Amino acid sequence: MARRPATPDLPPEDLVEKIVDIDVATEMEGSFLEYAYSVIYSRALPDARDGLKPVQRRIVYQMADMGLRPDRPYVKSARVVGEVMGKLHPHGDAPIYDAMVRLAQPFSLRLPLVDGHGNFGSLDDGPAASRYTEARMAPAAVAMTQGLDEDVVDLVPNYDSKLTQPGVLPAAIPNLLVNGATGIAVGMATNMAPHNLVEVVAAARHLVLHPDATLEDLMRFVPGPDLPTGGKVVGLDGVRDAYRTGRGAFRTRATARIENVTPKRKGIVVTELPYTVGPEKVIEKIKEGVQSKKLSGIADAVDLTDRQHGLRLVIEVKTGFHPEAVLEQLYRYTPMEESFSINNVALVDGQPRTLGLRELLQVWVDHRIDVVRRRTRYRLRKRQERLHLVEGLLVAILDIDEVIQVIRTSEDSDEARTRLRTVFDLSEPQAEYILELRLRRLTRFSRLELEREQTELTEEIARLQALLADEALLRSQVSDEMAEVAATFGTPRRTILLEHAGGASVAGAAAAPAGRGKAAAPLEIADTPCWALLSATGLLARTGDEAEPVRGDGTRRSRHDVVTSAVATTARAEVGALTNRGRVVRVPVLDLPALPPTDGPPTLSGGLPVGEAAALEKDERVVALVPLTADAPPLALATVQGVVKRVTPGDVPGNRDAWEVIGLKDGDEVVGAAPARDEDELVLVASDASLLHFAAAHVRPQGRPAGGMAGMKLGAGARVVSFDVVRPEDADPVVVTVAGASSALPGTQTGSAKVTPLAVYPAKGRATGGVRAHRFLKGEDALILAHVGPTPARATGSGGQPVPLPEPDPRRDGSGTPLAAPVHAIG
């Protein structure tokens, strides 16, 4: 048994307990302040210059020190964590790895700084352990640490003062604004939204060149956050408040669209969720809402997310429920719409401050100016030192024999160094450099190299000195480097910014429901009258509240697209999309995006592509919209081979989504269609410039399987290019013909156009050849486009841009006027 050591003899006064009376409140206050100081400055808040917390900065710096560049192999994450913990960060490995994981997650950072290999987690699940994952620097991290070896920032001791680490990184990227930050300190917190690198750099460059720029000037470049997960930002007032004061809030909304998930059932497909919201969280809230009766009309919710297609959350809607209304409920009662509170708290000169957009940009701009200035001074000093050595070496090479003699006759290196300085008037570094000179450098070519290097160094020194002497030149250099960073790492904006939440739209993004706190939209939408519209560029939409498809004077409100087909219907009804293959595809009107009210003609720039509303086959296209009601007039249609047909009213299958309305021969296809009463006129225009019109009563209605009857007698090689129905109430109908070369590629020739009143063309009998409507110019041999309809006619290019048409020509068979641009459609 070990014996207890004897107690040494101590003086009596040393054995008396020493008790110091301390006020508890004072002790608690001091200890709490020390703890708060440690949390604020060493853990929770980022530096406004590089946007990194200490642990993040140490991770990035240590990876750079380990040489884990993007072109090097991955290493175990545990190795990086161990190096950071052992050398720089006096805390456990768990928080270091957690910080490293966040730096590698593309859904957390707009521009990740760590290139992770392995399971680095998802929005709904955590990462694998550090022993199972690998990592290296991302290209953006290289830009953050570039120049550390050029004395661009101050180095501070590590926790045990045995090593040094940068107090801040050079940060060629505005990391704080681009990647945002979140942290909870003592008595304060920070929560900053990510932004688009290209936009932030553009604002910073403007501030560099215009130091007195206002917040409004900078917001022209940075309109709002750009979240890594995309989605929509609804309401920009809170964003403006945050840019002005550093505090604000905005709502983020998922991106969703309504699709046919089964042949007879629609669903809501979510492709982007609000920032930090995962699909499993949304599904859990949907199940809770269905069980609590808050959500109605939902049949199922399935997460089909994968690496190849990205996020895809499919919410199936029950039959009889309006998908738009269901989507509105989802926005109200699930995390598909969330609030994001901005609190821009960061460290500036060691003090926590709440910063607006201008202050955040100014801090980073000042930091980059200081980095470039220090780097320029360092490079200037190094080049001056090198030039000094080169000049000494040139002196030695010019009289190398005497240099060798001096060295050979010296007793030791110290004497040789002293004699060289005396004989050749050299400095200490020059003499030392000459003593270390290798004999192979004593060649004529080496001398030429040294002289060329001397010239280059002199020029470089002059450039660096000019850069340091001229503040404007220095700022221009900083701006150019910022532009290079934006060009290298910039990506397009992912988040859509919406000024307000109002305005329903189902075009790709579904509806825009009212915000939280407002009454939910009814599941049953009123069956109000409207118009279903088809544009020349293949967009579908609907109007509301009995809106007219065009204004009385026919003028246009927007320079975009033209309407080629319009059908009067109701919101809960269906219309047919007639294709060139003689099929009618059923299209629910509710699937079409509703256009905002306007006193002019509707613009379909937000319309739904026809391929998303109708299931089309390969090489099949929609030529017109047609009504499906039993009381509608017979549907008249014509084919390129001159066949016409009127389909019996009400001959519509009730249980089919698509059906044929004409039996086409091989090589034939439908060129146009519209409802036609007996008193209406059918007008056909052929490629050989023949025009024929006759009363619709001459074509008796037939059933769907019938193949139609002869409508126009065509010449050799001719085909029908246009079919229209003219009503007696149409105002001043005109014939628009566009001629060109049949051998030219579509859309490459402008051709010539002619606008003529239809009244100058005499009516002929059915199955005749008609009359000539256009005289060809030199190089023209066919009509490439034609249209017959009420005044005025509007032409559009392939991108929806308007193309001016010539003034009406009363000549029936006159020549056309050359156009300014190719015409894609007329409506």
Coordinates of C-alpha atoms in Angstrom, one line a residue, residues 368-644:
R368 CA -10.3 44.7 -51.4
I369 CA -8.7 48.1 -52.0
D370 CA -6.5 47.5 -48.9
V371 CA -5.7 44.0 -50.1
V372 CA -4.7 45.1 -53.6
R373 CA -2.7 48.0 -52.1
R374 CA -0.8 45.7 -49.7
R375 CA -0.2 43.2 -52.5
T376 CA 1.1 45.9 -54.8
R377 CA 3.5 47.0 -52.1
Y378 CA 4.7 43.5 -51.5
R379 CA 5.2 42.8 -55.2
L380 CA 7.0 46.2 -55.6
R381 CA 9.4 45.3 -52.7
K382 CA 10.1 41.9 -54.1
R383 CA 10.8 43.2 -57.6
Q384 CA 13.0 45.9 -56.3
E385 CA 15.0 43.3 -54.4
R386 CA 15.3 41.1 -57.4
L387 CA 16.3 44.0 -59.6
H388 CA 19.0 44.9 -57.1
L389 CA 20.4 41.3 -57.4
V390 CA 20.2 41.3 -61.2
E391 CA 22.1 44.5 -61.4
G392 CA 24.8 43.1 -59.2
L393 CA 25.0 39.9 -61.2
L394 CA 25.3 41.9 -64.4
V395 CA 28.3 43.8 -62.9
A396 CA 29.9 40.5 -62.0
I397 CA 29.3 38.9 -65.5
L398 CA 30.8 42.0 -67.2
D399 CA 34.1 41.4 -65.4
I400 CA 33.8 37.8 -64.4
D401 CA 37.6 37.1 -64.6
E402 CA 38.4 39.7 -61.9
V403 CA 35.5 38.4 -59.8
I404 CA 36.9 34.9 -60.0
Q405 CA 40.4 36.2 -59.1
V406 CA 39.1 38.0 -56.1
I407 CA 37.2 35.0 -54.9
R408 CA 40.2 32.6 -55.5
T409 CA 42.7 34.9 -53.6
S410 CA 40.4 35.2 -50.6
E411 CA 41.0 33.1 -47.5
D412 CA 37.3 32.4 -46.8
S413 CA 33.8 33.4 -47.9
D414 CA 33.6 36.4 -45.5
E415 CA 36.8 37.9 -46.9
A416 CA 35.6 37.2 -50.4
R417 CA 32.3 38.9 -49.7
T418 CA 34.1 41.9 -48.2
R419 CA 36.5 42.3 -51.1
L420 CA 33.7 41.9 -53.7
R421 CA 31.8 44.8 -52.0
T422 CA 35.0 46.9 -52.0
V423 CA 36.3 46.2 -55.5
F424 CA 32.9 46.3 -57.4
D425 CA 30.9 48.6 -55.1
L426 CA 28.3 46.0 -54.3
S427 CA 25.8 45.7 -51.5
E428 CA 25.8 42.8 -49.0
P429 CA 22.9 40.9 -50.8
Q430 CA 24.6 41.4 -54.2
A431 CA 27.9 40.1 -53.0
E432 CA 26.3 37.1 -51.3
Y433 CA 24.3 36.3 -54.5
I434 CA 27.4 36.4 -56.6
L435 CA 29.2 34.0 -54.3
E436 CA 26.3 31.5 -54.8
L437 CA 26.5 31.9 -58.6
R438 CA 26.8 28.7 -60.5
L439 CA 29.4 28.5 -63.3
R440 CA 26.8 27.5 -65.9
R441 CA 25.3 31.0 -65.6
L442 CA 28.5 32.5 -67.0
T443 CA 27.3 32.3 -70.6
R444 CA 26.4 34.9 -73.2
F445 CA 22.9 33.6 -73.3
S446 CA 22.6 34.0 -69.5
R447 CA 23.7 37.6 -69.8
L448 CA 21.0 38.3 -72.4
E449 CA 18.4 36.7 -70.1
L450 CA 19.5 38.9 -67.2
E451 CA 19.3 42.0 -69.3
R452 CA 15.8 41.1 -70.5
E453 CA 14.8 40.4 -66.9
Q454 CA 16.3 43.8 -65.9
T455 CA 14.1 45.5 -68.5
E456 CA 11.0 43.6 -67.4
L457 CA 11.6 44.3 -63.8
T458 CA 12.1 48.0 -64.4
E459 CA 8.8 48.2 -66.4
E460 CA 6.9 46.2 -63.7
I461 CA 8.3 48.4 -60.9
A462 CA 7.2 51.5 -62.8
R463 CA 3.7 50.0 -63.2
L464 CA 3.4 49.1 -59.6
Q465 CA 4.7 52.5 -58.4
A466 CA 2.1 54.2 -60.7
L467 CA -0.6 52.0 -59.2
L468 CA 0.3 53.0 -55.7
A469 CA 0.6 56.7 -56.6
D470 CA -2.8 57.0 -58.3
E471 CA -5.9 56.2 -56.3
A472 CA -8.1 56.2 -59.3
L473 CA -5.8 53.7 -61.1
L474 CA -5.8 51.5 -58.0
R475 CA -9.6 51.5 -57.8
S476 CA -9.7 50.6 -61.5
Q477 CA -7.5 47.6 -60.8
V478 CA -9.8 46.5 -58.0
S479 CA -12.8 46.9 -60.3
D480 CA -11.2 44.8 -63.0
E481 CA -10.4 42.0 -60.6
M482 CA -14.0 42.0 -59.4
A483 CA -15.2 41.7 -63.0
E484 CA -12.9 38.7 -63.5
V485 CA -14.3 37.0 -60.4
A486 CA -17.9 37.6 -61.6
A487 CA -17.0 36.2 -65.0
T488 CA -15.4 33.1 -63.5
F489 CA -17.8 32.2 -60.8
G490 CA -21.0 34.0 -61.8
T491 CA -24.2 32.0 -62.5
P492 CA -27.7 33.1 -63.6
R493 CA -30.3 34.2 -61.1
R494 CA -32.3 31.3 -59.6
T495 CA -34.9 33.1 -57.5
I496 CA -37.8 35.0 -59.1
L497 CA -38.7 38.4 -57.5
L498 CA -42.4 39.3 -57.2
E499 CA -43.4 42.8 -56.1
H500 CA -46.7 41.6 -54.8
A501 CA -48.5 38.3 -54.1
G502 CA -51.6 39.0 -56.2
G503 CA -52.4 37.8 -59.7
A504 CA -53.2 34.2 -60.5
S505 CA -51.0 32.5 -63.0
V506 CA -50.7 28.9 -63.8
A507 CA -48.1 29.2 -66.6
G508 CA -45.3 26.9 -65.4
A509 CA -45.5 28.5 -61.9
A510 CA -49.1 27.8 -61.1
A511 CA -51.2 30.3 -59.2
A512 CA -50.1 33.3 -57.1
P513 CA -52.4 33.1 -54.2
A514 CA -53.1 35.6 -51.5
G515 CA -50.7 35.9 -48.7
R516 CA -51.1 34.5 -45.2
G517 CA -53.9 36.0 -43.2
K518 CA -56.2 36.5 -46.2
A519 CA -59.2 34.4 -47.0
A520 CA -58.4 31.2 -48.9
A521 CA -59.6 30.9 -52.4
P522 CA -62.6 28.7 -52.9
L523 CA -62.1 25.2 -54.1
E524 CA -65.0 25.6 -56.5
I525 CA -64.2 28.3 -59.1
A526 CA -67.2 30.2 -60.6
D527 CA -68.0 29.2 -64.1
T528 CA -67.6 32.7 -65.6
P529 CA -67.6 33.4 -69.3
C530 CA -64.1 33.9 -70.8
W531 CA -62.1 33.5 -74.0
A532 CA -59.6 30.8 -74.7
L533 CA -56.7 32.2 -76.8
L534 CA -53.9 30.7 -78.9
S535 CA -51.0 32.9 -80.0
A536 CA -48.8 32.7 -83.0
T537 CA -45.8 31.5 -80.9
G538 CA -47.9 28.6 -79.5
L539 CA -49.0 30.1 -76.1
L540 CA -52.3 29.4 -74.5
A541 CA -54.2 31.6 -72.1
R542 CA -57.7 32.6 -71.0
T543 CA -59.3 35.9 -70.3
G544 CA -61.8 36.6 -67.5
D545 CA -65.1 38.3 -66.8
E546 CA -66.3 38.3 -70.4
A547 CA -63.3 40.2 -71.6
E548 CA -63.1 40.7 -75.4
P549 CA -60.1 39.1 -77.2
V550 CA -59.3 42.3 -79.0
R551 CA -60.2 46.0 -78.6
G552 CA -62.6 47.6 -80.9
D553 CA -60.0 49.7 -82.7
G554 CA -57.7 46.7 -83.0
T555 CA -54.7 48.5 -81.6
R556 CA -52.1 46.6 -79.6
R557 CA -51.1 47.3 -76.0
S558 CA -47.8 45.4 -76.1
R559 CA -45.1 44.7 -78.6
H560 CA -45.5 40.9 -78.3
D561 CA -47.2 38.1 -80.2
V562 CA -50.5 38.0 -82.0
V563 CA -53.7 36.0 -81.3
T564 CA -54.4 33.5 -84.1
S565 CA -57.4 31.7 -82.6
A566 CA -60.0 32.6 -80.0
V567 CA -62.9 30.6 -78.6
A568 CA -65.7 32.0 -76.4
T569 CA -66.2 29.6 -73.5
T570 CA -66.5 29.5 -69.7
A571 CA -63.9 29.0 -67.0
R572 CA -64.9 25.5 -66.0
A573 CA -65.6 24.3 -69.6
E574 CA -63.3 22.6 -72.1
V575 CA -62.1 23.6 -75.6
G576 CA -60.5 21.5 -78.3
A577 CA -57.0 22.0 -79.7
L578 CA -57.2 20.9 -83.4
T579 CA -53.9 19.6 -84.7
N580 CA -52.5 19.3 -88.2
R581 CA -53.2 15.6 -88.1
G582 CA -56.9 16.1 -87.8
R583 CA -57.1 15.3 -84.1
V584 CA -58.9 17.3 -81.5
V585 CA -57.3 17.2 -78.0
R586 CA -59.4 18.2 -75.1
V587 CA -58.0 21.1 -73.1
P588 CA -59.6 22.2 -69.8
V589 CA -59.9 26.0 -69.7
L590 CA -58.9 26.0 -66.0
D591 CA -55.5 24.7 -67.0
L592 CA -54.8 27.8 -69.0
P593 CA -53.3 30.8 -67.2
A594 CA -55.7 33.7 -66.7
L595 CA -54.6 37.0 -68.1
P596 CA -54.9 40.2 -66.1
P597 CA -57.8 42.6 -67.0
T598 CA -56.9 45.2 -69.6
D599 CA -58.8 47.6 -71.8
G600 CA -56.6 46.5 -74.8
P601 CA -55.9 43.2 -76.5
P602 CA -54.5 40.5 -74.2
T603 CA -50.8 39.8 -74.2
L604 CA -49.8 36.2 -73.9
S605 CA -46.2 36.7 -72.8
G606 CA -47.1 34.7 -69.6
G607 CA -49.1 32.1 -71.5
L608 CA -48.8 28.3 -71.2
P609 CA -46.9 26.5 -74.1
V610 CA -49.4 24.5 -76.0
G611 CA -47.3 21.3 -75.6
E612 CA -47.8 21.5 -71.8
A613 CA -51.6 21.8 -72.1
A614 CA -52.3 19.2 -74.8
A615 CA -50.7 15.8 -75.2
L616 CA -49.3 16.0 -78.7
E617 CA -47.5 13.4 -80.7
K618 CA -44.1 13.8 -82.5
D619 CA -44.2 16.5 -85.2
E620 CA -47.8 17.3 -84.3
R621 CA -48.8 21.0 -83.9
V622 CA -52.0 22.9 -83.0
V623 CA -53.5 24.9 -85.8
A624 CA -56.6 26.3 -84.0
L625 CA -58.8 26.2 -80.9
V626 CA -62.3 25.0 -81.4
P627 CA -65.5 24.9 -79.2
L628 CA -66.7 21.6 -77.9
T629 CA -70.3 22.6 -76.9
A630 CA -73.3 20.9 -78.6
D631 CA -74.8 24.3 -79.6
A632 CA -71.8 25.5 -81.4
P633 CA -71.9 25.9 -85.3
P634 CA -70.4 23.1 -87.4
L635 CA -66.6 23.0 -87.3
A636 CA -65.2 23.8 -90.8
L637 CA -61.6 22.7 -91.6
A638 CA -59.4 22.4 -94.7
T639 CA -56.3 20.5 -95.6
V640 CA -53.2 21.3 -97.7
Q641 CA -54.6 19.1 -100.5
G642 CA -57.7 21.3 -100.9
V643 CA -60.2 19.1 -99.0
V644 CA -62.8 20.9 -96.9

